[in-house]
Coordinates of C-alpha atoms in Angstrom, one line a residue:
M1 CA 86.0 99.4 86.8
S2 CA 87.6 102.7 87.9
P3 CA 89.1 103.7 91.2
D4 CA 85.9 105.6 92.1
D5 CA 83.9 102.3 91.7
V6 CA 85.8 100.3 94.4
A7 CA 86.8 100.8 98.0
P8 CA 90.6 100.9 98.6
L9 CA 92.2 97.8 99.8
P10 CA 93.1 97.9 103.5
L11 CA 96.9 98.2 102.8
R12 CA 99.2 100.4 100.8
L13 CA 100.5 99.3 97.5
S14 CA 104.1 100.0 96.4
V15 CA 106.4 98.7 93.6
L16 CA 109.9 97.2 93.7
D17 CA 111.5 97.0 90.3
R18 CA 114.7 95.0 89.8
S19 CA 115.7 96.5 86.4
R20 CA 115.5 93.1 84.7
I21 CA 117.4 92.9 81.4
R22 CA 115.3 91.2 78.6
E23 CA 116.6 88.9 75.8
G24 CA 117.2 91.3 72.9
G25 CA 117.6 94.3 75.2
D26 CA 120.5 95.7 77.2
A27 CA 121.2 97.2 80.6
A28 CA 120.7 100.8 79.5
G29 CA 117.2 99.9 78.2
A30 CA 116.4 98.1 81.5
L31 CA 117.4 101.1 83.6
R32 CA 115.4 103.5 81.4
D33 CA 112.4 101.1 81.7
T34 CA 112.7 101.3 85.5
V35 CA 112.6 105.1 85.5
G36 CA 109.6 105.0 83.1
L37 CA 107.8 102.5 85.3
A38 CA 108.3 104.8 88.2
R39 CA 106.6 107.7 86.4
D40 CA 103.7 105.4 85.6
A41 CA 103.5 104.1 89.2
E42 CA 103.3 107.6 90.4
A43 CA 100.5 108.4 87.9
W44 CA 98.6 105.3 89.0
G45 CA 98.8 106.2 92.7
Y46 CA 101.3 103.7 94.2
H47 CA 102.8 104.8 97.5
R48 CA 106.5 103.9 97.0
F49 CA 108.9 102.9 94.2
W50 CA 112.0 101.0 95.2
V51 CA 115.0 99.7 93.3
S52 CA 117.4 96.9 94.2
E53 CA 121.1 96.0 94.4
H54 CA 122.7 93.1 92.5
H55 CA 126.3 92.8 91.4
G56 CA 127.7 90.8 88.5
V57 CA 124.3 89.5 87.4
P58 CA 123.8 89.2 83.6
G59 CA 120.1 89.6 83.8
I60 CA 119.8 92.5 86.2
A61 CA 121.0 96.1 85.5
G62 CA 120.5 97.6 88.9
S63 CA 123.9 97.5 90.6
A64 CA 124.0 101.0 92.2
P65 CA 120.6 101.5 93.9
T66 CA 121.2 105.0 95.3
V67 CA 122.3 106.3 91.9
L68 CA 119.2 104.8 90.3
A69 CA 117.0 106.1 93.1
A70 CA 118.3 109.6 92.4
A71 CA 117.3 109.2 88.7
V72 CA 113.8 107.9 89.8
A73 CA 113.3 110.7 92.3
G74 CA 114.4 113.3 89.7
A75 CA 111.9 111.9 87.2
T76 CA 108.9 112.0 89.6
S77 CA 107.4 114.5 92.0
S78 CA 105.2 112.8 94.7
I79 CA 105.9 109.1 95.0
R80 CA 108.2 107.9 97.7
V81 CA 111.5 106.6 96.4
G82 CA 113.9 104.2 98.0
T83 CA 115.9 100.9 97.9
G84 CA 114.8 97.3 98.4
G85 CA 117.5 97.3 99.3
V86 CA 121.0 98.5 99.8
M87 CA 122.9 95.4 101.1
L88 CA 124.7 96.8 104.1
P89 CA 127.3 94.0 104.3
N90 CA 128.7 95.3 101.0
H91 CA 129.3 98.9 102.1
R92 CA 130.7 101.0 104.9
P93 CA 127.9 102.5 107.0
L94 CA 129.3 106.0 106.6
V95 CA 129.2 105.9 102.8
V96 CA 125.6 104.6 102.9
A97 CA 124.6 107.4 105.4
E98 CA 126.2 110.0 103.1
Q99 CA 124.4 108.7 100.0
F100 CA 121.0 108.7 101.6
G101 CA 121.7 112.1 103.2
V102 CA 122.4 113.6 99.8
L103 CA 119.2 112.0 98.4
E104 CA 117.1 113.3 101.3
A105 CA 118.7 116.8 100.9
L106 CA 117.8 116.8 97.2
F107 CA 114.3 115.2 97.6
P108 CA 113.2 116.1 101.1
G109 CA 110.4 114.0 102.6
R110 CA 110.4 111.4 99.7
I111 CA 113.3 109.1 100.4
D112 CA 113.2 105.6 102.0
M113 CA 116.3 103.6 103.2
G114 CA 115.6 99.9 102.7
L115 CA 118.5 97.8 104.0
G116 CA 119.3 94.1 103.5
R117 CA 121.9 91.7 105.0
S118 CA 122.7 89.7 101.9
V119 CA 126.3 89.4 100.6
G120 CA 127.6 89.0 97.1
F121 CA 126.3 85.9 95.3
T122 CA 129.6 84.4 94.4
D123 CA 133.1 84.3 95.9
G124 CA 134.3 86.4 93.0
V125 CA 131.7 89.1 93.6
R126 CA 132.3 89.1 97.4
G127 CA 136.1 89.4 96.8
A128 CA 135.6 92.3 94.4
L129 CA 133.3 94.1 97.0
G130 CA 135.9 93.5 99.7
Y131 CA 133.7 91.5 102.1
G132 CA 133.2 87.8 102.8
K133 CA 130.2 85.7 103.9
E134 CA 130.9 86.6 107.5
A135 CA 129.8 90.2 106.8
A136 CA 126.2 89.2 107.0
G137 CA 126.7 88.4 110.6
E138 CA 127.8 91.9 111.2
F139 CA 124.5 93.4 109.9
A140 CA 123.1 94.4 113.3
A141 CA 126.2 96.2 114.3
R142 CA 126.5 98.0 110.9
L143 CA 122.8 98.9 111.1
D144 CA 123.4 100.5 114.5
E145 CA 126.4 102.4 113.3
L146 CA 124.4 103.6 110.2
L147 CA 121.5 104.9 112.2
G148 CA 124.0 106.6 114.6
W149 CA 125.4 108.6 111.7
F150 CA 122.0 110.1 111.2
R151 CA 121.4 110.8 114.9
G152 CA 125.0 112.0 115.6
T153 CA 125.4 109.3 118.2
Q154 CA 127.8 106.8 116.6
Q155 CA 130.8 106.0 118.7
A156 CA 132.8 103.8 116.2
H157 CA 134.6 106.8 114.8
P158 CA 134.8 109.6 117.3
G159 CA 135.0 113.1 115.8
V160 CA 133.7 112.1 112.4
R161 CA 130.3 113.3 111.2
A162 CA 128.2 112.2 108.3
L163 CA 127.2 115.3 106.3
P164 CA 124.6 116.2 105.2
S165 CA 123.0 113.2 106.9
E166 CA 123.3 114.1 110.5
G167 CA 120.0 115.2 111.9
L168 CA 117.9 114.0 109.0
R169 CA 115.2 111.4 109.4
V170 CA 115.3 109.1 106.3
P171 CA 112.9 106.2 107.2
P172 CA 114.9 102.9 107.5
F173 CA 113.4 99.5 106.6
V174 CA 114.9 96.1 107.2
L175 CA 114.6 93.4 104.6
A176 CA 114.1 90.2 106.4
T177 CA 116.3 87.2 105.5
G178 CA 117.3 84.8 108.2
E179 CA 117.6 86.8 111.4
G180 CA 116.3 90.0 109.7
A181 CA 113.0 90.0 111.5
G182 CA 114.5 89.9 114.9
I183 CA 117.0 92.6 114.1
A184 CA 114.2 94.8 112.8
A185 CA 112.2 94.3 116.0
A186 CA 115.2 95.0 118.3
A187 CA 116.0 98.2 116.4
G188 CA 112.4 99.3 116.3
L189 CA 112.3 99.5 112.5
P190 CA 109.7 98.6 109.9
L191 CA 110.0 95.1 108.4
V192 CA 109.9 94.1 104.7
I193 CA 109.3 90.4 104.3
G194 CA 108.3 88.0 101.5
D195 CA 107.3 86.5 99.4
L196 CA 103.7 85.5 99.2
S197 CA 104.5 81.9 98.0
G198 CA 106.0 81.0 101.4
R199 CA 103.1 82.2 103.5
A200 CA 103.5 80.0 106.6
K201 CA 107.1 81.0 107.0
V202 CA 106.2 84.7 106.5
L203 CA 103.4 84.6 109.0
A204 CA 105.7 83.1 111.7
A205 CA 108.3 85.7 111.1
I206 CA 105.8 88.5 111.3
E207 CA 104.4 87.2 114.5
R208 CA 107.9 87.0 116.0
Y209 CA 108.6 90.6 114.8
R210 CA 105.5 92.0 116.4
A211 CA 106.0 90.2 119.7
A212 CA 109.6 91.4 120.0
F213 CA 109.2 94.9 118.6
R214 CA 110.7 97.8 120.7
P215 CA 109.6 101.3 119.9
S216 CA 112.3 103.6 118.7
V217 CA 112.7 107.2 117.4
W218 CA 112.2 105.7 113.9
A219 CA 108.9 103.9 114.5
A220 CA 106.6 103.9 117.5
E221 CA 104.9 100.6 116.5
P222 CA 105.5 97.6 114.2
Y223 CA 105.1 98.3 110.5
V224 CA 105.0 95.3 108.1
V225 CA 105.6 95.4 104.4
V226 CA 104.9 92.1 102.6
A227 CA 106.7 91.7 99.3
G228 CA 105.4 89.4 96.5
T229 CA 104.6 88.8 92.9
V230 CA 101.2 90.0 91.6
A231 CA 100.1 89.6 88.0
V232 CA 96.8 90.9 86.7
A233 CA 95.4 90.5 83.2
G234 CA 92.1 90.1 81.3
T235 CA 92.2 86.3 81.7
E236 CA 93.7 83.8 84.0
E237 CA 95.9 82.5 81.2
E238 CA 97.3 85.9 80.3
A239 CA 98.1 86.5 83.9
A240 CA 99.8 83.2 84.2
R241 CA 101.9 84.0 81.1
L242 CA 103.4 87.0 82.9
L243 CA 105.0 84.6 85.4
V244 CA 106.8 82.4 82.8
S245 CA 109.9 84.4 82.0
E246 CA 110.9 85.1 85.7
A247 CA 110.2 81.4 86.6
W248 CA 112.4 80.1 83.8
S249 CA 115.3 82.5 84.6
M250 CA 115.1 81.7 88.3
A251 CA 115.2 78.0 87.5
Y252 CA 118.2 78.5 85.3
A253 CA 119.9 80.4 88.0
R254 CA 119.3 77.7 90.5
T255 CA 120.9 75.1 88.2
H256 CA 123.6 77.1 86.5
G257 CA 124.6 79.7 89.1
T258 CA 123.8 82.8 87.2
F259 CA 120.6 84.7 86.5
P260 CA 120.2 85.3 82.8
P261 CA 118.2 87.9 80.9
L262 CA 114.4 87.2 80.8
P263 CA 113.3 85.2 77.8
A264 CA 110.0 85.7 76.0
P265 CA 107.4 83.3 77.3
E266 CA 106.9 81.7 73.8
A267 CA 110.7 80.9 73.8
V268 CA 110.6 79.0 77.1
A269 CA 108.5 76.1 75.8
G270 CA 111.0 75.0 73.2
R271 CA 114.1 75.1 75.4
P272 CA 115.6 71.8 76.7
T273 CA 115.5 71.5 80.5
T274 CA 116.7 68.9 83.0
A275 CA 114.3 67.3 85.4
R276 CA 115.8 69.4 88.2
Q277 CA 115.5 72.6 86.3
R278 CA 111.9 71.7 85.4
G279 CA 111.1 71.2 89.0
F280 CA 112.5 74.6 90.0
Y281 CA 110.6 76.2 87.1
E282 CA 107.3 74.6 88.1
A283 CA 107.8 75.7 91.7
G284 CA 108.5 79.2 90.5
L285 CA 105.1 79.4 88.9
R286 CA 103.3 78.5 92.1
G287 CA 102.2 80.5 95.1
H288 CA 102.0 83.9 93.5
V289 CA 98.8 86.1 93.3
H290 CA 97.7 86.2 89.6
G291 CA 94.5 86.3 87.7
T292 CA 91.7 88.7 86.7
E293 CA 91.0 91.9 88.6
E294 CA 88.2 90.4 90.5
G295 CA 90.1 87.4 91.6
V296 CA 93.3 89.3 92.5
R297 CA 91.3 91.8 94.6
A298 CA 89.8 88.9 96.6
A299 CA 93.3 87.3 97.0
L300 CA 94.9 90.5 98.2
A301 CA 92.1 91.2 100.6
E302 CA 92.8 87.7 102.1
V303 CA 96.6 88.5 102.2
A304 CA 95.8 91.7 104.1
A305 CA 93.5 89.9 106.6
V306 CA 95.8 87.0 107.2
T307 CA 99.1 88.9 107.6
G308 CA 97.8 92.1 109.0
A309 CA 100.3 93.8 106.8
D310 CA 100.4 97.6 106.5
E311 CA 101.7 97.5 102.9
L312 CA 102.2 95.2 99.9
L313 CA 105.4 95.7 97.9
V314 CA 104.8 94.3 94.4
T315 CA 107.9 92.8 92.7
T316 CA 106.6 91.4 89.4
S317 CA 109.0 91.0 86.4
S318 CA 108.2 89.9 82.9
H319 CA 109.7 89.9 79.4
D320 CA 106.6 91.6 78.0
R321 CA 107.0 95.2 79.2
A322 CA 103.6 96.3 77.9
A323 CA 101.8 93.5 79.6
L324 CA 103.6 94.2 82.8
R325 CA 102.6 97.9 82.7
D326 CA 99.0 96.8 82.0
S327 CA 99.2 94.5 85.1
Y328 CA 100.3 97.3 87.3
R329 CA 97.6 99.6 85.9
R330 CA 94.9 97.0 86.5
L331 CA 96.3 96.4 90.0
A332 CA 96.0 100.1 90.8
R333 CA 92.5 100.2 89.5
L334 CA 91.3 97.1 91.4
A335 CA 92.9 98.5 94.6
G336 CA 91.2 101.9 94.2
L337 CA 94.4 103.8 94.1
R338 CA 94.4 107.5 93.4
P339 CA 97.4 109.6 92.5
A340 CA 98.8 111.8 95.2
A341 CA 99.2 115.5 94.8
P342 CA 102.8 116.7 94.2
R343 CA 104.6 117.2 97.5
A344 CA 105.6 120.7 98.7
A345 CA 109.1 120.8 100.0
P346 CA 108.8 120.6 103.9
S347 CA 110.5 123.1 106.1
R348 CA 113.8 122.2 107.5
T349 CA 112.3 121.7 111.0
A350 CA 109.6 119.3 109.7
H351 CA 112.1 117.6 107.5
R352 CA 114.3 116.7 110.5
A353 CA 111.5 115.6 112.9
P354 CA 111.0 111.9 113.6
H355 CA 108.1 110.4 111.8
A356 CA 106.4 107.2 111.0
P357 CA 107.7 105.1 108.1
G358 CA 106.9 107.2 105.0
R359 CA 103.4 108.0 106.0

């Protein structure tokens, strides 16, 4: 099967990579893997490539998403690059605006600003960041201030300007957790929501978002990005094997309070587990889209039909880096993706004009 043999799926496909550290590897290798995967994703025709923010997590190297996004954008030429996301409760809105303004100035027309409302995972991390749990409740106000820095309309700090951000139009996205869908709708911003394993909850949130959406200078109509794990291989068994490492590490995190490096699948079977951990592990294997190309294509077509999503953000992680790359390659092929031509730098006028989310 080649892209010319299949009709494209009725939604865009993008990638979120969390820079997982693997047992036997290190953080530097994980970050280089992220940049390398971004080059591959561009070559295979994916629409966006996003990176994430985690602090003090032994199994995740991506703690500074705008810095990593700069490395990704510098190593690619056409794919959109952004964050999934910058956790706004952890930062001052001015600093976030300045960082994305610099990214947009360096890589005009290619930068996305995905924003989340999660706070640090532990009291220690929250203390080190300088914000407590209550900061999540301030997300809507911080979001409004952040967008005001770009428009030159913020009133929280009269006489202060965010440069070079003011006047730029970096597409903002809201990652939905808790009240996130309602905040995205009220602000008139695109919504990122997941995952595929909790479909009923996701569908209800999408429905509320579309019903409450208010058009804005950032988006004239609702735009929904559904995030989830997708694993594709030559057989069902090989695809299922791709899910093992992440499921085990998530179960460990739920029972020990820290997310460890990803183990090899063959190492998981011999590790002692409690009944509670085994339950989390088995739950972590369910609800994802995985299988052969034919089966995954049918499953994703169903996801598109049921959710009405505009885009799918794939967030798959695995210890086996080669198998993961093969999965993304197969996914691009079954979806009929085609690489985009390198982007010409837009004029300053076009660069600053409002536009739909990364279209």
